[in-house]
Amino acid sequence: MTISIWRYSHLTLAISSFLFIIIAAITGIILAFEPISNQLQPYTVQTNKVTLSQAISSLKKEQQEIITLNVNQHNFVTAAVITKKGKSETFYINPTTGKKIGLLEKKLPLFKWTTNLHRSLFLKSTGRFLVGFFSFLLFLITLTGSILIIKRQGGILQFFTKVVPENFKQYYHVIIGRYTLIPILIITLTGVYLSLEKFSLLPESKIKHTYNSASISSDKKIPVKDFSIFKNIKLSDVKSVEFPFSDDVEDYFFLKLKTKELIIHQYSGKIISAQNLSWTHILSDWSLFLHTGRGTIVWATILLFSCIAILFFIYSGFAMTLERKRKKSLPKNKLKKENADIIILVGSETGSTFNAATSLYKALIFSNKSVFIGHLNNYTYYKKATQLIVLTATYGEGDPPINATNFLSLIKKIKQKNQLNFAVLGFGSLAYTQYCKFAIDVNNALKANKNFTSVLPLFKINNQNFTDFKNWGLQWSEKTNIKLHLKQPLFKTKKQHSFSVVSKTELNTDASFLIRLKPNKKIRFTSGDLLAITPKKDNIKRLYSVGKIDNDILLSIKKHDLGICSNLLLNLNKNENLLANIEKNNEFRFPKKSKNTILIANGTGIAPFLGMLKNTSETHLFWGGRTKESLKIYDPFLINLPKKQLHIAYSQEQNKQYVQDIILKEQALIATTLKNKGTIMICGSVSMMNGVLTILEKISINQLNTPLSTFQKTNQIKTDCY
C-alpha cells in the first residue's frame, strides 16, 4: 500500500504540472548557455587573483577619477570613471592593468525573452506565483521519486547500489534520477525561494550605518593603495565600491561585499562602520547563483544537463505509465467467481506477469474449463473452486507487487469451504538478491493453510522466460489431467539479422555441440550478449549467451529430442543462413577494470567464457561437466589458458565432483579475488548457480567475515543463468 501511495503521488504531481515543467526545462536549457557564453567572453577575469587595492591602483593610473567599481555575477569588472580627456564613461576593465577592454553589452534578446518566460510566463505577478508553486511541485515530484528508488533498491543505504536493467526507460529513469537528484533539488528549492522573495514573504532587515567620522584622526592622508583593508580583500568578494565624491572628510568609501557592507575613511583607510548582511540577503545571492549558474561554466553545465534530464524523466515516466497501463489489462471474465472451478490470481508491479496469466486463462478456456482471473488483492471466498493458480512477481528486494499487498493477510482471514489444490509461479530476475521472494512467501502461506494442498512445488521463472512457463504448464497438466496449449503473446519483433554458419561440431556424448556463426553485416556485440532466435514453428523466442571469437558468434547448444530451436541449429549446414538478432546484456560483460576474474559454468554455460578467456592472463575458469569426453569440444578454445588456471569437475567419472566441490578447494583464490575487488561470473543452470552461491557465501563468511551480499551489491558477482 505504501508503494502505491508514493507512486500515485509521484504520477499525480507529474500529470498536474508537466506542461510547466516542460516549459521550465526547455527555457532552463536555453538560459544555461548564457553563463557559459559569458564565461567565454574576454571580459571575464580571475577576480580571486586580484586584490581591491591592486585594481584601484592600476585604474587610477589610467583614469582621471573613479566614481564606482563593480563586479557582477559573471566576473565582469566594470568601472564608471572620468577619463583623462574629461569624459564620463562606463566600461569593462582589466583589473590587473586598469585598461578598458570593452563597452558594456546588453543582454541578448533571446536570453531576455527566455528569462521573462522562465520567471513569469509573461503573466507578471500571477506568473511569478505560478512559477514558485510549480517549482514546489517539482520538488515534491523529485522527493517522491527518490522515495520510490529507495523502496525499489531496498533501503536508503542501497540508494546507489546496482540497478537491475528491466528495460531502457526504467533503467535510465532510475540511474539518471539518482545522479541528478541534488542539482534538481537545488533548482526547485532556489526557484521557490526566489519567488518568495519576489512577493516579500521573507523577513526583511535594512542595514543602518551609524558612525562619527570626526572621531577618526585624519591629519595625514594615506594613499588608497596602502589601505590595509583593500589589500586584504579579493575582487571575488566585492560587489561594488563607491568612491568619495570630494576630499571632504565627511565623504567616504562605501564598500559592498558579498556578506557585509563597510564604510571606509578616505584619509586613514580605517573602517568607520561595518554591518553584516542579513541571512535572507545572503541566501538570495546564493539562490540566484545556484539557480542560474552565473559566473561558472561547471555549475551552468550541470544545470544544463539537469534540465535535459527533466525532459527525459517526463518522456520515460509517462511512457512507463502508459506501458504499465496497457499491460495491466486482464481478460474479461466470462463467469462469475462463484461459478468457476479454477481461480487464477495475479500479482504484478509493471504488468509483465499479466501476459503469462492471460495466456494461461485463454488456454484453460480453450480446454472448456470454468475459470476466473483476478488480482491477488481481490482474493475472496470461492464457492465452487477446486484449483487455485497464483502467478506473482516480486517488487524490488522482496516486497509484494502493488496489487498483492493485502493477499497474505486475506489468506489468514478468509476460509474456503472446499479443499483447493494450488500451484504458485514466481516471476522475477536472478539479478535481484531476493529472487522471487514474494512468491516464496505466498507458497509458504498456502502450504501452512489447511484448506490448501500443493499440486506442484514452487516454480520460478527468470526474466519472463516463456519456455520455462510452458514447461511448468506441461507439469501442471500432467498432475491435474487438464490439457493446456499455452501460446506466447505476439510481440513486435526486433529487426532480425542474417548469420551464416561457419562451422559446427558433431554431437558429443552429452548431446551437445558448438556452432559458429558469422554476421553477414557488421553488428556490434561482445561475449556475454544474447542471440535471440525465434523459430517460425512456434514463434517462441530463445536466448543463447554468445562467445565472441574473431568477430564470429560461438554458441554451445544442448540438443533436446523435442527441442525446436536446438534441432533447428543442429540441422543447419555450413554456409546456410539463420535469422536472429543480438540483445545487449550489459550486466554480463567481462569487467575491464577488474584485475582478477573467476568464470564459473557448467555444461553449455561455458559459451560466453570461451570468448572472454583471451582478455586477461589473470582469469580462472571453473567448469563442471559429465565426463572427460564432455570437455573435448571446448579444448581448442582453452589451449592458451594455463593449466593452473583451469579447474574442471566431472560428475560421472570415478572421482565424482561437482563445480561447487572444486570451488570449495580454492577458498583462498576466491577470497583473494573478492577482497581485491575482482569479479566472479556465473553462467549455466539455475540449480548450479544456487549451489555455487551457497559455497561462495560460506567462503565469504569464513575467509573475509563478510556476507556475499556485500560483493553482490558492488556488482562483483555477475550471473546469467537459466
PDB file of N, CA and C in Angstrom, residues 111 249 299 304 318 326 336 369 446 613 692:
ATOM      1  N   PHE A 111      18.017  35.642 -24.704  1.00  0.00           N
ATOM      2  CA  PHE A 111      18.105  35.365 -23.274  1.00  0.00           C
ATOM      3  C   PHE A 111      17.119  36.228 -22.481  1.00  0.00           C
ATOM      4  N   VAL A 249      36.289  65.375   4.522  1.00  0.00           N
ATOM      5  CA  VAL A 249      36.441  64.284   5.459  1.00  0.00           C
ATOM      6  C   VAL A 249      35.130  63.532   5.691  1.00  0.00           C
ATOM      7  N   TRP A 299      29.071  24.717 -13.039  1.00  0.00           N
ATOM      8  CA  TRP A 299      27.727  24.594 -12.475  1.00  0.00           C
ATOM      9  C   TRP A 299      26.657  24.844 -13.531  1.00  0.00           C
ATOM     10  N   LEU A 304      22.453  22.630 -17.055  1.00  0.00           N
ATOM     11  CA  LEU A 304      22.031  22.313 -18.431  1.00  0.00           C
ATOM     12  C   LEU A 304      21.633  20.838 -18.536  1.00  0.00           C
ATOM     13  N   PHE A 318       6.059   8.976 -18.356  1.00  0.00           N
ATOM     14  CA  PHE A 318       4.755   8.776 -18.978  1.00  0.00           C
ATOM     15  C   PHE A 318       4.744   7.531 -19.862  1.00  0.00           C
ATOM     16  N   ARG A 326      -1.172  -0.479 -20.210  1.00  0.00           N
ATOM     17  CA  ARG A 326      -1.510  -1.381 -21.315  1.00  0.00           C
ATOM     18  C   ARG A 326      -1.348  -2.830 -20.888  1.00  0.00           C
ATOM     19  N   LYS A 336     -18.832 -15.667 -13.319  1.00  0.00           N
ATOM     20  CA  LYS A 336     -18.651 -15.075 -12.008  1.00  0.00           C
ATOM     21  C   LYS A 336     -17.759 -15.991 -11.185  1.00  0.00           C
ATOM     22  N   LYS A 369     -12.750 -25.212 -19.642  1.00  0.00           N
ATOM     23  CA  LYS A 369     -12.768 -25.196 -18.184  1.00  0.00           C
ATOM     24  C   LYS A 369     -13.420 -23.900 -17.695  1.00  0.00           C
ATOM     25  N   LEU A 446       0.286 -20.554   1.745  1.00  0.00           N
ATOM     26  CA  LEU A 446      -0.724 -21.511   1.283  1.00  0.00           C
ATOM     27  C   LEU A 446      -0.462 -22.907   1.842  1.00  0.00           C
ATOM     28  N   LEU A 613      38.134 -15.550 -22.397  1.00  0.00           N
ATOM     29  CA  LEU A 613      39.410 -16.023 -21.864  1.00  0.00           C
ATOM     30  C   LEU A 613      40.610 -15.293 -22.431  1.00  0.00           C
ATOM     31  N   VAL A 692      26.495 -22.946  -6.187  1.00  0.00           N
ATOM     32  CA  VAL A 692      27.732 -22.151  -6.175  1.00  0.00           C
ATOM     33  C   VAL A 692      27.602 -20.968  -5.213  1.00  0.00           C
TER      34      VAL A 692
END
